[in-house]
Amino acid sequence: MIHILGEITVRPGMAAGCGAASRETYFPLAEKRGMTLQNAWMTPPAPMPDKPNSLLFLWTVPDAPAWWRMRYGAFDPQVSAFWRSTETMVLERRRVFLGAQPSELATDA
């Protein structure tokens, strides 16, 4: 299992709008690419009218071939159009890909 943690930092007062746009447009596109949403969070945990919020989305794909299919799917023009449509709301985006550590690393102290 590979986890994909996406963080979207939004302008003050834009958390609800960006979250709604993500659910309406991006989520179906991500699911088409084989991604499964595991959880969603916001930090700070309340909308901030005068400070940025970050929206965090934890997705999974089952394995490395699925990860590559998901990455290739990012070139879908609909995905690019979604990110362009959110440019006025978003300050920064980052994504971290997480997988299990090799067993020899997991046992080192």
PDB file of C-alpha atoms in Angstrom:
ATOM      1  CA  MET A   1       0.000   0.000   0.000  1.00  0.00           C
ATOM      2  CA  ILE A   2       1.271   3.448  -0.928  1.00  0.00           C
ATOM      3  CA  HIS A   3      -0.077   6.516   0.847  1.00  0.00           C
ATOM      4  CA  ILE A   4      -0.295   9.913  -0.783  1.00  0.00           C
ATOM      5  CA  LEU A   5      -0.548  12.890   1.547  1.00  0.00           C
ATOM      6  CA  GLY A   6      -1.648  16.045  -0.232  1.00  0.00           C
ATOM      7  CA  GLU A   7      -1.482  19.398   1.512  1.00  0.00           C
ATOM      8  CA  ILE A   8      -3.168  22.466   0.065  1.00  0.00           C
ATOM      9  CA  THR A   9      -2.559  25.744   1.890  1.00  0.00           C
ATOM     10  CA  VAL A  10      -5.371  28.142   1.079  1.00  0.00           C
ATOM     11  CA  ARG A  11      -5.769  31.878   1.438  1.00  0.00           C
ATOM     12  CA  PRO A  12      -7.620  33.186   4.494  1.00  0.00           C
ATOM     13  CA  GLY A  13     -11.331  32.446   4.312  1.00  0.00           C
ATOM     14  CA  MET A  14     -10.967  30.030   1.369  1.00  0.00           C
ATOM     15  CA  ALA A  15     -10.944  26.650   3.160  1.00  0.00           C
ATOM     16  CA  ALA A  16     -14.640  25.905   2.611  1.00  0.00           C
ATOM     17  CA  GLY A  17     -14.589  26.916  -1.053  1.00  0.00           C
ATOM     18  CA  CYS A  18     -11.445  24.964  -1.863  1.00  0.00           C
ATOM     19  CA  GLY A  19     -12.688  21.931   0.064  1.00  0.00           C
ATOM     20  CA  ALA A  20     -16.002  21.986  -1.795  1.00  0.00           C
ATOM     21  CA  ALA A  21     -14.272  22.346  -5.180  1.00  0.00           C
ATOM     22  CA  SER A  22     -11.980  19.449  -4.315  1.00  0.00           C
ATOM     23  CA  ARG A  23     -14.866  17.186  -3.331  1.00  0.00           C
ATOM     24  CA  GLU A  24     -16.944  18.136  -6.360  1.00  0.00           C
ATOM     25  CA  THR A  25     -14.297  18.068  -9.076  1.00  0.00           C
ATOM     26  CA  TYR A  26     -10.950  16.642  -7.936  1.00  0.00           C
ATOM     27  CA  PHE A  27     -12.150  13.667  -5.893  1.00  0.00           C
ATOM     28  CA  PRO A  28     -13.920  11.969  -8.848  1.00  0.00           C
ATOM     29  CA  LEU A  29     -10.835  12.548 -11.022  1.00  0.00           C
ATOM     30  CA  ALA A  30      -8.573  11.063  -8.347  1.00  0.00           C
ATOM     31  CA  GLU A  31     -10.834   8.044  -7.960  1.00  0.00           C
ATOM     32  CA  LYS A  32     -10.726   7.534 -11.752  1.00  0.00           C
ATOM     33  CA  ARG A  33      -6.934   7.420 -11.388  1.00  0.00           C
ATOM     34  CA  GLY A  34      -7.211   4.595  -8.828  1.00  0.00           C
ATOM     35  CA  MET A  35      -6.805   6.702  -5.685  1.00  0.00           C
ATOM     36  CA  THR A  36      -8.892   5.959  -2.599  1.00  0.00           C
ATOM     37  CA  LEU A  37      -9.473   8.718  -0.064  1.00  0.00           C
ATOM     38  CA  GLN A  38      -8.679   7.503   3.452  1.00  0.00           C
ATOM     39  CA  ASN A  39      -9.054  10.705   5.429  1.00  0.00           C
ATOM     40  CA  ALA A  40      -9.252  14.480   5.196  1.00  0.00           C
ATOM     41  CA  TRP A  41      -8.198  17.079   7.760  1.00  0.00           C
ATOM     42  CA  MET A  42      -7.828  20.813   8.146  1.00  0.00           C
ATOM     43  CA  THR A  43      -5.229  22.660  10.175  1.00  0.00           C
ATOM     44  CA  PRO A  44      -5.798  24.758  12.178  1.00  0.00           C
ATOM     45  CA  PRO A  45      -8.949  22.721  12.824  1.00  0.00           C
ATOM     46  CA  ALA A  46     -11.324  25.662  12.303  1.00  0.00           C
ATOM     47  CA  PRO A  47     -11.708  28.018   9.329  1.00  0.00           C
ATOM     48  CA  MET A  48      -9.499  31.068   9.771  1.00  0.00           C
ATOM     49  CA  PRO A  49     -10.933  34.298   8.342  1.00  0.00           C
ATOM     50  CA  ASP A  50      -7.614  36.145   8.613  1.00  0.00           C
ATOM     51  CA  LYS A  51      -4.972  33.389   8.331  1.00  0.00           C
ATOM     52  CA  PRO A  52      -4.322  30.534   5.915  1.00  0.00           C
ATOM     53  CA  ASN A  53      -5.655  27.037   6.554  1.00  0.00           C
ATOM     54  CA  SER A  54      -4.162  23.845   5.180  1.00  0.00           C
ATOM     55  CA  LEU A  55      -6.358  21.074   3.826  1.00  0.00           C
ATOM     56  CA  LEU A  56      -4.772  17.645   4.064  1.00  0.00           C
ATOM     57  CA  PHE A  57      -5.984  14.638   2.111  1.00  0.00           C
ATOM     58  CA  LEU A  58      -4.669  11.123   2.666  1.00  0.00           C
ATOM     59  CA  TRP A  59      -5.113   8.888  -0.368  1.00  0.00           C
ATOM     60  CA  THR A  60      -3.953   5.332  -1.063  1.00  0.00           C
ATOM     61  CA  VAL A  61      -3.116   3.224  -4.077  1.00  0.00           C
ATOM     62  CA  PRO A  62      -2.482  -0.512  -3.700  1.00  0.00           C
ATOM     63  CA  ASP A  63       1.013  -0.868  -5.180  1.00  0.00           C
ATOM     64  CA  ALA A  64       3.809   0.609  -7.296  1.00  0.00           C
ATOM     65  CA  PRO A  65       2.129  -0.062 -10.688  1.00  0.00           C
ATOM     66  CA  ALA A  66      -1.002   1.712  -9.399  1.00  0.00           C
ATOM     67  CA  TRP A  67       1.191   4.590  -8.200  1.00  0.00           C
ATOM     68  CA  TRP A  68       2.674   4.978 -11.681  1.00  0.00           C
ATOM     69  CA  ARG A  69      -0.821   4.887 -13.261  1.00  0.00           C
ATOM     70  CA  MET A  70      -1.934   7.560 -10.778  1.00  0.00           C
ATOM     71  CA  ARG A  71       1.093   9.718 -11.622  1.00  0.00           C
ATOM     72  CA  TYR A  72       0.548   9.338 -15.364  1.00  0.00           C
ATOM     73  CA  GLY A  73      -3.121  10.294 -14.867  1.00  0.00           C
ATOM     74  CA  ALA A  74      -2.006  13.664 -13.478  1.00  0.00           C
ATOM     75  CA  PHE A  75      -1.444  14.714 -17.107  1.00  0.00           C
ATOM     76  CA  ASP A  76      -5.206  14.473 -17.719  1.00  0.00           C
ATOM     77  CA  PRO A  77      -6.321  17.922 -18.964  1.00  0.00           C
ATOM     78  CA  GLN A  78      -9.243  17.829 -16.492  1.00  0.00           C
ATOM     79  CA  VAL A  79      -6.792  17.544 -13.589  1.00  0.00           C
ATOM     80  CA  SER A  80      -4.752  20.484 -14.897  1.00  0.00           C
ATOM     81  CA  ALA A  81      -7.945  22.495 -15.411  1.00  0.00           C
ATOM     82  CA  PHE A  82      -9.008  21.823 -11.815  1.00  0.00           C
ATOM     83  CA  TRP A  83      -5.717  23.121 -10.412  1.00  0.00           C
ATOM     84  CA  ARG A  84      -5.895  26.201 -12.647  1.00  0.00           C
ATOM     85  CA  SER A  85      -9.446  26.859 -11.393  1.00  0.00           C
ATOM     86  CA  THR A  86      -8.223  26.917  -7.778  1.00  0.00           C
ATOM     87  CA  GLU A  87      -5.228  29.220  -8.311  1.00  0.00           C
ATOM     88  CA  THR A  88      -6.972  32.212  -6.726  1.00  0.00           C
ATOM     89  CA  MET A  89      -7.644  30.192  -3.537  1.00  0.00           C
ATOM     90  CA  VAL A  90      -4.380  28.279  -3.180  1.00  0.00           C
ATOM     91  CA  LEU A  91      -1.150  29.636  -1.741  1.00  0.00           C
ATOM     92  CA  GLU A  92       0.844  26.397  -1.912  1.00  0.00           C
ATOM     93  CA  ARG A  93       0.436  22.711  -2.716  1.00  0.00           C
ATOM     94  CA  ARG A  94       2.651  19.831  -1.785  1.00  0.00           C
ATOM     95  CA  ARG A  95       2.377  16.100  -1.965  1.00  0.00           C
ATOM     96  CA  VAL A  96       4.302  13.421  -0.092  1.00  0.00           C
ATOM     97  CA  PHE A  97       4.362   9.773  -1.158  1.00  0.00           C
ATOM     98  CA  LEU A  98       4.683   7.287   1.697  1.00  0.00           C
ATOM     99  CA  GLY A  99       5.502   3.593   1.674  1.00  0.00           C
ATOM    100  CA  ALA A 100       6.595   1.040   4.227  1.00  0.00           C
ATOM    101  CA  GLN A 101      10.242   1.110   5.139  1.00  0.00           C
ATOM    102  CA  PRO A 102      12.338  -1.854   4.080  1.00  0.00           C
ATOM    103  CA  SER A 103      12.474  -4.340   6.943  1.00  0.00           C
ATOM    104  CA  GLU A 104      16.206  -3.779   7.584  1.00  0.00           C
ATOM    105  CA  LEU A 105      15.522  -0.088   8.209  1.00  0.00           C
ATOM    106  CA  ALA A 106      12.441  -0.735  10.316  1.00  0.00           C
ATOM    107  CA  THR A 107      14.436  -2.809  12.821  1.00  0.00           C
ATOM    108  CA  ASP A 108      17.402  -0.414  13.182  1.00  0.00           C
ATOM    109  CA  ALA A 109      17.345   1.702  16.305  1.00  0.00           C
TER     110      ALA A 109
END
